[in-house]
């Protein structure tokens, strides 16, 4: 007679006993673990709670004889130059994320007198904040250069004396009338200002159709002729989908209590915009071609936008004569868009090796620039990343000019990575500060929260800039400091936007850096005489008048130096259009060639060293 299933058997009792014994053992182990955790958390604190392992380039990559960086002093001439601008971020303690991002700056020749003027981008108060009198409302600031590096503020009546929560700036002559126009990105809608001459700019945003949505938070922008029709189109990158209400709902908190600025991953991604220029003289008109351009990348699992763009590098990656785009994205993969020659782009970031770091991880990408920094065929894309993340230096590998695009991050072996790890890098660009013919790198640095020092030992809110000298050889970049450049460059600041230009006509490149809720710093380059240089100002006729996208090649003393006319670089900023190429101590140039955006080549004769050479595209 079978035993009913609800009556326990001796075998069942044994099983139950064994299960009980095992449960007691598990409970005992859990008790020990819990006790250990309690002891660990309550242990006496030590000052040396964390240690950073020093990270340097492998010794076998170092040159046999390490070169010494030259003595080139940078002097803070901000006040002496007449600049009194003060950035305003609207912070009142609620800690809205845009307050941390700062504003850009542009060197551009607004009046076509041959010297770079300055435009500082400013923010404003938030809606419903207590009103201030009209005389204290912050606006962007326009400064006119007298040609000797002294500036006069001419904001009043310029058209820029209007409040907006500005972010970045891009300057370009979109209607080819010989006067450079200005586009400003912002939180809550962008602005386009047409240059009317005589220091006056007219807001043509509504008729141009490029304001974007009122909910957009636009950051990076670039003028480029992506379809090679001879006029400048406009790329606009957006950061995250954000609003004050959403920020308050996220309610990010500091470790130990207190509201903190939200992290990018707390907010959804966004799509960039691409506007095709269909303007006629005096009548701005742009067509939004974003949806069909291939630039709107979605998460394949969720269908939501991925991009969180803070900077863009327009660059011809594969030397096919068409401008491509590299997007520096914050906390999500970087994008690489190759131009298909039919008005559309293909995203190939992962295939090229630029989307992630060497371990397949995303980083907090801020500023970006691209250049042939080795004076050979290799193209370098440098990106300034978040704190505890090194600079990236993606370098094109063999085969990239033969149809494929292959990049490897060589920041460690090239010397651009290890020294940068602890700092939070924003503005970053290549420039030849000592005019030796090799491109160096400068980064403007600063953290996000004034209270960061309370929660992260050894991390500061204000941080010094970093300058990397291009020594050539096996390890290209060497960090330079106060002994080589003086103290003014390395004063700790809350650095954000940065740009370079020759403000005083002496041939070397000077530097401007902006701060969050603080004054900018204008640093004059006091390079000693002796180095030779040549400067080029290009004017397009069949192509866009600014010659944006043009490549210039200079041969001198057995070296070939290639530079692209591309003022969009760094973070939210723009450098001057003319191209300066250092020649070291060379007394002659062997040849100069220009490749215009349409693909045509031009050889240039009678180049004058130590002067600005005007090159006009043949009809």
XYZ file of C-alpha atoms in Angstrom:
619
model
C 0.000 0.000 0.000
C 1.595 3.252 -1.056
C 2.313 5.934 1.514
C 0.180 9.054 1.064
C 2.208 11.999 -0.248
C 1.429 14.229 2.784
C 2.957 11.780 5.340
C 6.718 12.267 5.908
C 9.072 9.273 5.573
C 12.430 8.648 7.323
C 14.164 9.639 4.083
C 12.278 12.954 4.170
C 13.418 13.569 7.726
C 17.025 13.055 6.702
C 16.690 15.492 3.846
C 15.101 18.097 6.097
C 17.829 17.688 8.704
C 20.569 18.099 6.105
C 18.885 21.208 4.713
C 18.610 22.689 8.208
C 22.287 22.000 8.878
C 23.312 23.718 5.658
C 21.066 26.700 6.413
C 22.723 27.157 9.790
C 26.143 27.075 8.176
C 25.088 29.677 5.617
C 23.640 31.886 8.357
C 26.856 31.614 10.320
C 28.900 32.639 7.290
C 26.580 35.556 6.580
C 26.922 36.629 10.206
C 30.697 36.660 9.912
C 30.518 38.644 6.686
C 28.120 41.155 8.253
C 30.389 41.577 11.238
C 33.331 42.139 8.930
C 31.462 44.781 6.942
C 30.408 46.580 10.126
C 34.007 46.573 11.360
C 35.287 47.854 7.987
C 32.815 50.706 7.816
C 33.483 51.727 11.442
C 37.269 51.471 11.251
C 39.253 54.626 12.127
C 39.697 56.841 9.071
C 43.129 57.459 7.620
C 44.285 60.429 5.612
C 45.776 58.198 2.957
C 42.528 56.394 2.091
C 43.301 56.148 -1.615
C 46.452 56.114 -3.653
C 46.939 56.939 -7.301
C 49.355 54.656 -9.071
C 51.772 56.813 -11.067
C 51.205 56.371 -14.786
C 53.939 57.246 -17.244
C 54.800 56.346 -20.796
C 56.752 53.079 -21.140
C 60.489 53.751 -21.059
C 61.145 52.085 -24.403
C 59.027 54.736 -26.114
C 61.148 57.606 -24.818
C 63.706 59.302 -27.042
C 67.321 58.349 -26.386
C 68.108 61.972 -25.672
C 65.143 63.786 -24.118
C 64.775 67.232 -25.672
C 64.220 70.272 -23.488
C 61.176 72.476 -23.971
C 62.015 76.044 -24.986
C 61.623 79.077 -22.757
C 58.413 80.756 -23.917
C 56.777 83.047 -21.402
C 52.998 83.545 -21.335
C 51.933 86.806 -19.642
C 48.480 87.560 -18.244
C 47.570 90.804 -20.011
C 43.793 90.639 -19.474
C 43.386 93.953 -17.680
C 46.136 95.761 -19.568
C 44.439 94.699 -22.811
C 41.187 96.318 -21.669
C 39.116 93.177 -21.083
C 36.715 93.411 -18.147
C 34.213 90.704 -19.028
C 32.803 88.546 -16.237
C 30.960 85.314 -16.969
C 27.593 84.867 -15.231
C 26.019 81.424 -14.848
C 22.785 82.278 -13.051
C 23.542 80.067 -10.041
C 21.444 80.709 -6.941
C 22.054 77.440 -5.087
C 19.601 75.182 -6.896
C 22.483 73.606 -8.842
C 21.074 73.320 -12.339
C 23.415 71.372 -14.604
C 23.985 74.116 -17.258
C 25.539 76.308 -14.547
C 28.625 74.073 -14.589
C 29.328 74.238 -18.310
C 30.588 77.775 -18.793
C 30.664 79.690 -22.052
C 32.749 79.769 -25.184
C 34.839 82.473 -26.783
C 35.638 83.405 -30.379
C 38.527 85.155 -32.087
C 37.151 86.522 -35.367
C 37.776 89.515 -37.579
C 34.414 91.234 -37.354
C 35.443 94.352 -39.306
C 37.867 92.841 -41.854
C 40.755 95.032 -40.715
C 43.143 92.096 -40.450
C 43.274 91.590 -36.677
C 41.249 89.245 -34.433
C 38.439 90.707 -32.355
C 36.856 88.908 -29.385
C 33.354 87.716 -28.533
C 32.605 86.244 -25.115
C 29.467 84.126 -24.684
C 27.498 84.716 -21.498
C 24.537 83.160 -19.718
C 21.608 84.696 -17.863
C 19.287 84.309 -14.907
C 16.805 81.467 -14.850
C 13.093 82.169 -15.392
C 11.277 83.301 -12.255
C 14.498 84.381 -10.555
C 14.327 87.791 -8.927
C 14.509 90.451 -11.607
C 17.525 92.696 -11.877
C 17.714 96.190 -13.290
C 18.361 96.463 -17.043
C 21.827 97.926 -16.458
C 22.979 94.747 -14.698
C 21.478 92.175 -17.041
C 24.377 90.017 -18.266
C 24.896 89.682 -22.010
C 27.579 88.507 -24.373
C 30.492 90.911 -24.765
C 32.121 92.121 -28.000
C 35.631 93.599 -28.001
C 37.338 95.344 -30.914
C 41.097 94.876 -31.367
C 43.222 97.905 -32.290
C 45.778 95.655 -34.015
C 48.302 95.890 -31.185
C 46.525 93.580 -28.752
C 44.476 96.243 -26.977
C 40.713 95.799 -26.916
C 37.790 98.177 -26.595
C 34.373 96.891 -25.568
C 31.780 97.700 -28.221
C 28.888 95.538 -26.995
C 26.339 98.315 -26.595
C 24.372 98.683 -29.813
C 26.192 95.776 -31.466
C 23.176 93.458 -31.393
C 24.822 91.117 -28.900
C 23.557 93.164 -25.943
C 20.555 90.883 -25.408
C 20.144 88.300 -22.651
C 20.237 84.580 -23.424
C 21.588 81.502 -21.683
C 24.456 81.183 -24.126
C 26.862 78.261 -24.486
C 28.991 78.126 -27.637
C 29.856 80.165 -30.707
C 30.651 79.559 -34.375
C 31.641 82.317 -36.800
C 31.377 82.088 -40.574
C 30.397 84.156 -43.602
C 27.292 82.172 -44.526
C 26.200 84.515 -47.339
C 29.689 85.136 -48.809
C 29.349 88.918 -48.526
C 32.812 89.385 -47.001
C 31.603 89.925 -43.426
C 31.760 87.160 -40.803
C 28.430 86.233 -39.222
C 27.919 84.713 -35.757
C 25.886 81.765 -34.500
C 25.409 81.285 -30.749
C 24.219 78.052 -29.143
C 22.184 78.242 -25.957
C 19.846 76.610 -23.511
C 16.367 77.252 -24.898
C 16.996 78.193 -28.520
C 19.963 79.395 -30.594
C 20.623 82.755 -32.277
C 22.030 83.731 -35.678
C 23.450 87.249 -36.074
C 24.122 88.668 -39.532
C 27.103 91.015 -39.764
C 25.823 94.335 -41.074
C 29.230 96.028 -40.946
C 30.494 98.846 -38.721
C 30.280 96.627 -35.668
C 26.559 95.969 -35.977
C 24.905 92.529 -36.018
C 21.252 91.823 -36.809
C 19.353 88.922 -35.254
C 18.025 86.926 -38.214
C 17.182 83.741 -36.324
C 13.470 83.748 -37.066
C 13.859 84.147 -40.826
C 16.822 81.756 -41.042
C 14.964 78.886 -39.393
C 17.833 77.616 -37.237
C 16.702 78.458 -33.705
C 16.063 74.829 -32.814
C 13.389 73.848 -30.320
C 12.729 75.908 -27.153
C 13.586 72.777 -25.180
C 16.980 72.255 -26.863
C 20.245 72.571 -24.977
C 22.665 73.289 -27.819
C 26.423 73.225 -27.287
C 28.909 72.654 -30.122
C 28.408 74.295 -33.503
C 30.426 74.442 -36.708
C 30.177 76.101 -40.090
C 31.163 73.723 -42.903
C 30.360 73.075 -46.543
C 29.300 69.446 -46.236
C 27.729 69.293 -49.725
C 30.485 71.242 -51.551
C 28.086 73.707 -53.160
C 30.182 76.754 -52.263
C 28.365 78.079 -49.199
C 28.577 77.290 -45.502
C 26.103 74.919 -43.925
C 25.682 74.572 -40.167
C 26.096 71.683 -37.751
C 24.634 72.084 -34.235
C 25.291 69.570 -31.477
C 22.939 69.178 -28.533
C 23.888 67.926 -25.069
C 21.102 66.243 -23.058
C 17.351 66.460 -22.810
C 17.067 68.816 -19.841
C 14.725 71.159 -18.032
C 14.821 72.786 -14.583
C 11.874 70.642 -13.535
C 13.601 67.418 -14.579
C 16.809 68.498 -12.845
C 14.950 69.078 -9.574
C 13.209 65.722 -9.929
C 16.526 63.913 -10.443
C 17.775 65.579 -7.233
C 21.366 64.360 -7.380
C 23.035 64.305 -3.937
C 26.629 64.625 -2.794
C 28.123 61.798 -0.759
C 27.447 62.832 2.819
C 24.387 64.938 1.975
C 23.489 68.075 0.065
C 22.198 68.659 -3.438
C 24.767 68.321 -6.203
C 24.869 68.969 -9.920
C 23.257 66.132 -11.856
C 25.276 63.661 -13.869
C 24.835 63.340 -17.649
C 23.560 59.774 -17.357
C 20.611 61.116 -15.329
C 19.262 62.727 -18.502
C 18.293 61.298 -21.914
C 20.423 61.853 -24.996
C 19.545 64.100 -27.922
C 19.917 64.424 -31.687
C 22.228 66.929 -33.385
C 20.966 69.233 -36.123
C 22.262 69.763 -39.647
C 21.107 72.786 -41.642
C 21.697 73.108 -45.374
C 22.357 76.648 -46.527
C 19.868 77.801 -49.137
C 20.496 81.503 -48.523
C 20.594 84.206 -51.116
C 22.399 87.509 -50.568
C 20.860 89.260 -47.604
C 18.132 86.642 -47.167
C 19.143 83.919 -44.699
C 17.386 80.623 -45.260
C 18.411 77.228 -43.941
C 16.717 73.873 -44.400
C 16.768 71.380 -41.547
C 18.034 68.158 -43.142
C 18.816 66.409 -39.844
C 16.279 63.603 -40.145
C 17.614 62.250 -43.425
C 21.288 63.061 -42.887
C 22.305 59.936 -40.992
C 23.354 61.989 -37.961
C 20.433 60.948 -35.770
C 21.704 57.789 -34.068
C 19.303 55.855 -31.830
C 19.889 53.241 -29.183
C 18.992 50.014 -31.018
C 17.400 48.547 -27.880
C 15.307 51.521 -26.759
C 14.980 53.674 -29.869
C 15.968 56.842 -27.965
C 18.691 59.287 -29.076
C 22.232 58.432 -27.953
C 24.298 61.580 -28.505
C 25.342 63.848 -25.631
C 27.562 66.152 -27.644
C 29.870 68.800 -26.207
C 32.336 69.317 -29.060
C 32.763 68.633 -32.758
C 35.757 68.346 -35.078
C 34.916 68.827 -38.775
C 37.796 67.139 -40.593
C 38.405 65.317 -43.860
C 39.331 61.986 -42.283
C 40.004 59.934 -45.399
C 41.363 62.607 -47.740
C 38.532 62.236 -50.243
C 37.902 65.992 -50.349
C 34.681 65.879 -48.313
C 34.268 67.089 -44.719
C 33.526 64.421 -42.109
C 32.487 64.922 -38.473
C 33.867 63.598 -35.188
C 31.605 64.200 -32.175
C 32.933 64.232 -28.604
C 30.110 62.800 -26.496
C 29.887 62.871 -22.712
C 29.504 59.436 -21.014
C 28.368 57.764 -24.240
C 30.423 56.643 -27.216
C 31.964 59.223 -29.523
C 30.576 59.364 -33.053
C 32.436 59.423 -36.355
C 30.353 60.438 -39.365
C 31.906 59.909 -42.785
C 30.541 61.938 -45.676
C 28.821 59.821 -48.326
C 28.983 62.613 -50.966
C 25.202 62.568 -51.400
C 24.156 64.804 -48.512
C 24.203 62.006 -45.945
C 26.672 60.570 -43.439
C 27.484 57.102 -42.098
C 28.339 56.550 -38.432
C 31.540 54.456 -38.085
C 32.811 55.344 -34.617
C 33.202 51.769 -33.392
C 34.749 50.547 -36.640
C 37.368 53.315 -36.616
C 38.352 52.814 -32.965
C 37.320 56.323 -31.873
C 34.010 55.484 -30.171
C 35.535 54.022 -26.986
C 38.783 53.841 -25.043
C 41.224 50.968 -25.412
C 39.136 48.850 -23.008
C 35.835 49.406 -24.765
C 34.608 51.958 -22.198
C 32.986 55.318 -22.751
C 34.460 58.480 -21.292
C 33.351 61.987 -20.429
C 34.518 63.778 -23.590
C 34.600 67.582 -23.456
C 36.888 69.390 -25.933
C 38.281 68.148 -29.255
C 40.679 69.039 -32.057
C 42.184 67.236 -35.050
C 45.489 67.814 -36.840
C 48.508 66.228 -38.541
C 50.651 66.797 -35.463
C 53.554 64.579 -36.612
C 54.021 66.394 -39.931
C 53.417 63.131 -41.757
C 50.355 61.347 -43.115
C 49.071 60.381 -39.646
C 46.027 62.318 -38.448
C 45.548 62.815 -34.715
C 42.233 63.435 -32.941
C 42.787 64.718 -29.404
C 39.946 64.736 -26.879
C 39.945 66.185 -23.371
C 38.138 63.846 -20.989
C 36.704 63.944 -17.465
C 38.713 63.742 -14.229
C 40.436 60.376 -13.658
C 40.284 59.823 -17.408
C 43.295 60.641 -19.544
C 43.283 62.767 -22.639
C 42.637 60.666 -25.715
C 44.850 60.850 -28.794
C 43.414 58.733 -31.584
C 46.004 58.406 -34.367
C 45.256 57.095 -37.850
C 47.029 53.855 -38.673
C 48.493 52.464 -41.880
C 45.776 52.077 -44.470
C 43.574 54.999 -43.400
C 44.302 56.814 -46.665
C 43.499 53.763 -48.756
C 39.778 53.618 -48.167
C 39.727 52.330 -44.597
C 39.749 54.343 -41.375
C 41.699 52.858 -38.486
C 42.654 54.773 -35.336
C 44.408 53.738 -32.121
C 44.523 55.705 -28.880
C 48.226 56.530 -28.478
C 47.863 59.066 -25.656
C 50.085 57.047 -23.303
C 52.913 56.299 -25.703
C 52.810 59.828 -27.156
C 52.987 61.447 -23.688
C 49.631 63.242 -23.847
C 47.778 60.927 -21.474
C 49.454 60.104 -18.142
C 50.022 63.658 -16.897
C 46.423 64.615 -17.680
C 44.643 61.885 -15.750
C 43.650 63.671 -12.539
C 42.426 66.890 -14.182
C 39.019 67.610 -15.725
C 39.799 68.799 -19.251
C 37.515 71.108 -21.243
C 39.088 73.399 -23.833
C 41.734 71.563 -25.910
C 43.464 72.521 -29.135
C 46.599 72.018 -31.220
C 48.786 75.074 -31.880
C 52.467 75.778 -32.464
C 53.244 78.054 -29.541
C 57.043 78.105 -30.109
C 56.905 78.304 -33.934
C 59.174 75.292 -34.416
C 56.847 73.768 -37.016
C 55.384 71.115 -34.709
C 51.886 71.332 -33.211
C 51.668 71.442 -29.412
C 48.578 70.908 -27.207
C 46.960 73.148 -24.575
C 44.093 72.179 -22.269
C 41.938 74.436 -20.061
C 40.866 72.575 -16.932
C 38.466 72.892 -14.009
C 35.988 70.792 -12.039
C 32.195 71.094 -11.865
C 31.240 71.632 -8.230
C 32.778 74.098 -5.799
C 32.385 71.505 -3.045
C 34.202 68.700 -4.861
C 37.132 69.000 -2.446
C 34.867 67.931 0.427
C 34.056 64.565 -1.122
C 37.150 63.717 -3.182
C 40.503 64.045 -1.490
C 43.167 65.616 -3.678
C 40.674 66.959 -6.250
C 40.290 70.721 -6.610
C 37.619 72.891 -8.170
C 40.143 75.294 -9.727
C 42.803 73.555 -11.773
C 45.872 74.679 -13.725
C 46.002 74.539 -17.498
C 48.322 72.007 -19.108
C 50.698 72.654 -21.980
C 52.323 69.807 -23.897
C 55.311 70.622 -26.086
C 55.708 68.606 -29.252
C 59.315 67.392 -29.107
C 59.039 65.076 -32.082
C 60.839 61.764 -31.806
C 59.510 58.559 -30.308
C 57.545 60.167 -27.480
C 56.038 63.243 -29.041
C 54.626 65.326 -26.173
C 56.388 66.555 -23.031
C 54.494 68.452 -20.332
C 55.965 71.877 -19.641
C 55.559 73.961 -16.524
C 56.388 77.183 -14.747
C 60.121 76.891 -15.396
C 59.556 76.981 -19.152
C 56.494 79.243 -19.488
C 56.154 81.307 -16.310
C 53.389 81.116 -13.689
C 50.526 82.995 -15.381
C 49.469 80.124 -17.639
C 49.246 77.698 -14.736
C 47.205 79.701 -12.219
C 44.374 77.371 -11.044
C 41.121 78.362 -12.726
C 37.685 76.928 -13.493
C 38.686 76.629 -17.131
C 36.182 76.007 -19.916
C 36.377 77.549 -23.408
C 39.704 78.358 -25.041
C 41.039 79.664 -28.343
C 44.171 81.095 -29.924
C 45.079 83.974 -32.242
C 47.875 86.411 -32.929
C 46.411 89.426 -31.157
C 49.342 91.822 -31.657
C 50.693 90.919 -35.096
C 54.068 89.630 -33.895
C 53.595 86.189 -35.460
C 53.240 84.001 -32.393
C 49.909 82.694 -31.125
C 48.307 84.103 -27.983
C 45.686 82.338 -25.875
C 42.299 83.142 -24.323
C 40.613 80.930 -21.710
C 37.191 81.422 -20.109
C 35.992 80.487 -16.640
C 32.666 79.594 -15.054
C 31.266 82.580 -13.158
C 34.576 84.398 -13.430
C 36.761 86.524 -15.679
C 38.597 85.179 -18.719
C 42.374 85.266 -18.963
C 44.197 86.612 -22.013
C 47.722 85.253 -22.200
C 50.192 87.017 -24.453
C 52.841 84.780 -25.986
C 56.230 86.413 -25.380
C 58.305 84.180 -27.643
C 61.841 85.483 -28.031
C 62.802 86.702 -31.529
C 64.581 84.342 -33.860
C 61.998 81.792 -34.932
C 60.590 82.331 -38.414
C 56.979 81.898 -39.433
C 54.517 82.385 -42.221
C 50.815 83.186 -42.079
C 48.119 82.630 -44.685
C 44.709 84.214 -45.100
C 42.643 82.377 -47.702
C 39.654 83.693 -49.635
C 37.384 81.365 -51.559
C 35.671 82.365 -54.785
C 34.070 79.188 -56.128
C 34.118 77.761 -52.591
C 32.965 79.456 -49.388
C 34.624 82.841 -48.943
C 36.140 81.907 -45.555
C 37.865 78.909 -47.220
C 36.746 76.731 -44.303
C 37.764 73.152 -44.995
C 40.769 74.120 -47.149
C 44.104 72.339 -46.616
C 47.414 74.173 -46.955
C 50.726 72.352 -47.347
C 54.082 74.017 -46.681
C 57.423 72.376 -47.569
C 60.484 73.713 -45.805
C 63.831 72.206 -44.884
C 62.797 68.677 -45.740
C 59.595 68.876 -43.692
C 56.017 68.902 -44.924
C 53.490 70.693 -42.704
C 49.770 70.354 -43.468
C 47.109 72.470 -41.762
C 43.351 72.703 -42.311
C 41.439 75.971 -42.239
C 39.024 74.997 -39.486
C 38.405 77.531 -36.703
C 36.003 75.201 -34.860
C 38.018 73.450 -32.159
C 38.395 73.170 -28.410
C 35.194 73.485 -26.312
C 32.331 75.803 -27.330
C 34.906 78.101 -28.950
C 36.555 79.250 -32.155
C 40.112 80.298 -33.003
C 41.145 82.762 -35.699
C 40.785 81.796 -39.368
C 44.275 82.639 -40.684
C 46.766 79.760 -40.575
C 50.111 80.322 -38.836
C 52.913 77.857 -39.577
C 56.167 78.005 -37.642
C 59.367 77.401 -39.574
C 61.831 77.139 -36.712
C 65.032 78.797 -37.906
C 64.435 78.144 -41.597
C 65.190 81.069 -43.866
C 63.287 79.818 -46.901
C 60.206 77.914 -48.006
C 60.520 75.240 -50.693
C 56.876 75.292 -51.766
C 53.264 75.979 -50.784
C 50.220 74.135 -52.119
C 46.542 74.679 -51.352
C 43.746 72.129 -51.705
C 40.408 73.904 -51.857
C 37.237 72.228 -50.503
C 36.026 71.471 -54.015
C 39.118 69.352 -54.625
C 41.201 71.691 -56.774
C 44.911 72.263 -56.067
C 46.748 75.557 -56.319
C 50.501 76.210 -56.088
C 51.420 79.478 -54.392
C 54.447 81.542 -55.403
C 56.248 84.501 -53.820
C 55.418 83.575 -50.215
C 56.764 86.127 -47.749
C 58.205 84.800 -44.483
C 57.224 86.808 -41.411
C 54.143 88.213 -43.125
C 50.489 87.522 -43.758
C 50.090 86.096 -47.260
C 46.704 86.535 -48.931
C 45.734 83.581 -51.137
C 42.690 83.972 -53.349
C 41.127 80.936 -55.017
C 41.366 81.034 -58.828
C 38.031 81.453 -60.602
